[in-house]
Short mmCIF file of C-alpha atoms in Angstrom, two decimals:
data_model
loop_
_atom_site.label_atom_id
_atom_site.label_comp_id
_atom_site.label_asym_id
_atom_site.label_seq_id
_atom_site.Cartn_x
_atom_site.Cartn_y
_atom_site.Cartn_z
CA MET A 124 -11.88 148.69 85.81
CA ALA A 125 -13.91 149.13 82.62
CA SER A 126 -13.25 146.92 79.61
CA SER A 127 -12.34 148.48 76.28
CA ASN A 128 -15.93 148.02 75.05
CA SER A 129 -17.67 149.73 77.95
CA ILE A 130 -18.08 153.41 78.58
CA PRO A 131 -17.65 154.87 82.07
CA SER A 132 -20.62 157.02 83.03
CA ALA A 133 -18.96 160.44 83.22
CA ALA A 134 -15.27 159.76 83.67
CA ALA A 135 -12.80 161.25 81.24
CA GLN A 136 -10.53 158.73 79.57
CA PRO A 137 -7.06 159.73 78.44
CA LEU A 138 -6.31 158.54 74.92
CA LEU A 139 -2.73 158.07 73.87
CA THR A 140 -3.12 155.93 70.75
CA SER A 141 -5.44 155.66 67.77
CA THR A 142 -6.16 152.06 68.82
CA GLN A 143 -7.58 153.34 72.10
CA LEU A 144 -9.68 155.88 70.22
CA GLY A 145 -11.11 153.19 67.94
CA GLN A 146 -11.95 151.00 70.94
CA LEU A 147 -13.66 153.90 72.68
CA LEU A 148 -15.71 154.78 69.59
CA ARG A 149 -16.74 151.13 69.14
CA GLY A 150 -17.63 150.78 72.82
CA ALA A 151 -19.70 153.97 72.79
CA ARG A 152 -21.52 152.83 69.64
CA LYS A 153 -22.38 149.49 71.21
CA HIS A 154 -23.36 151.15 74.50
CA ARG A 155 -25.89 153.27 72.60
CA GLY A 156 -27.20 150.18 70.79
CA LEU A 157 -26.17 151.46 67.36
CA THR A 158 -24.98 149.30 64.49
CA GLN A 159 -22.08 150.24 62.27
CA ALA A 160 -24.59 150.82 59.48
CA GLU A 161 -26.59 153.27 61.64
CA VAL A 162 -23.49 155.24 62.59
CA GLY A 163 -22.36 155.17 58.97
CA ALA A 164 -25.70 156.57 57.78
CA ARG A 165 -25.33 159.52 60.16
CA LEU A 166 -21.74 160.10 59.06
CA GLY A 167 -22.39 159.62 55.36
CA LEU A 168 -20.19 156.51 55.33
CA SER A 169 -20.76 152.85 54.50
CA GLN A 170 -20.91 150.16 57.18
CA ASN A 171 -17.64 148.78 55.81
CA ARG A 172 -15.94 152.16 56.22
CA VAL A 173 -17.19 152.49 59.82
CA SER A 174 -15.84 149.02 60.56
CA HIS A 175 -12.49 149.98 59.04
CA LEU A 176 -12.30 153.26 60.96
CA GLU A 177 -13.03 151.56 64.28
CA GLY A 178 -9.83 149.60 63.68
CA HIS A 179 -7.91 152.47 62.08
CA ALA A 180 -9.07 155.58 63.93
CA ASP A 181 -5.94 157.43 62.82
CA GLU A 182 -7.63 157.75 59.40
CA LEU A 183 -10.60 159.74 60.79
CA SER A 184 -10.81 163.38 59.82
CA VAL A 185 -11.42 165.85 62.63
CA LYS A 186 -14.89 166.52 61.21
CA GLN A 187 -15.68 162.80 61.15
CA LEU A 188 -14.40 162.37 64.70
CA LEU A 189 -16.49 165.25 66.06
CA THR A 190 -19.61 164.02 64.26
CA TRP A 191 -19.02 160.43 65.41
CA CYS A 192 -18.65 161.64 69.00
CA ALA A 193 -21.96 163.50 68.74
CA VAL A 194 -23.71 160.45 67.29
CA VAL A 195 -22.54 158.09 70.05
CA GLY A 196 -22.86 160.57 72.92
CA LEU A 197 -19.21 161.37 73.52
CA GLU A 198 -17.66 164.76 74.13
CA LEU A 199 -14.17 165.51 72.92
CA SER A 200 -11.94 167.63 75.11
CA LEU A 201 -8.22 168.25 75.14
CA ALA A 202 -6.01 168.89 78.12
CA GLN A 203 -2.34 169.14 78.90
CA ARG A 204 -0.91 165.80 80.01
CA LEU A 205 -0.34 165.50 83.72
CA GLY A 206 3.29 165.89 84.66
CA MET A 207 4.15 167.64 81.40
CA ALA A 208 4.86 171.24 82.32
CA PRO A 209 5.70 173.58 79.46
CA GLU A 210 9.42 173.87 78.83
CA ALA A 211 11.20 177.18 79.26
CA GLY A 212 10.51 179.45 76.32
CA GLU A 213 7.61 177.30 75.06
CA ALA A 214 4.36 179.06 74.21
CA GLN A 215 1.75 178.48 76.91
CA GLY A 216 -1.32 179.91 75.19
CA PRO A 217 -3.10 179.15 71.96
CA GLY A 218 -1.11 179.30 68.79
CA PRO A 219 1.51 177.26 67.04
CA ALA A 220 3.54 175.04 69.32
CA ALA A 221 6.85 173.45 68.44
CA ALA A 222 6.25 170.40 70.62
CA THR A 223 7.69 167.01 69.73
CA PRO A 224 4.92 164.56 68.78
CA PRO A 225 4.56 161.42 70.91
CA GLN A 226 6.21 158.19 69.82
CA TRP A 227 3.46 155.84 68.60
#
């Protein structure tokens, strides 16, 4: 099993918490041999801010997350959780969903 600082070659990793996201971003950065300062320069952020965001990924904007993924060679994709079929009457296509957010 891969450690939190290594990146599997092409396997998708489900993320359920912002802590996991931060660990994945840090691991991908290190895997690519990039420093926090180098990632920060590409994101328009300071090294200190990159360090903070690796530990507090819930503070990333969507734009920052997508750019960070591009910089470190990650691809973001979303999928329905396994074993979570839509409830009766729940919208199945794109559009607003009235789903209950997960408990963090």
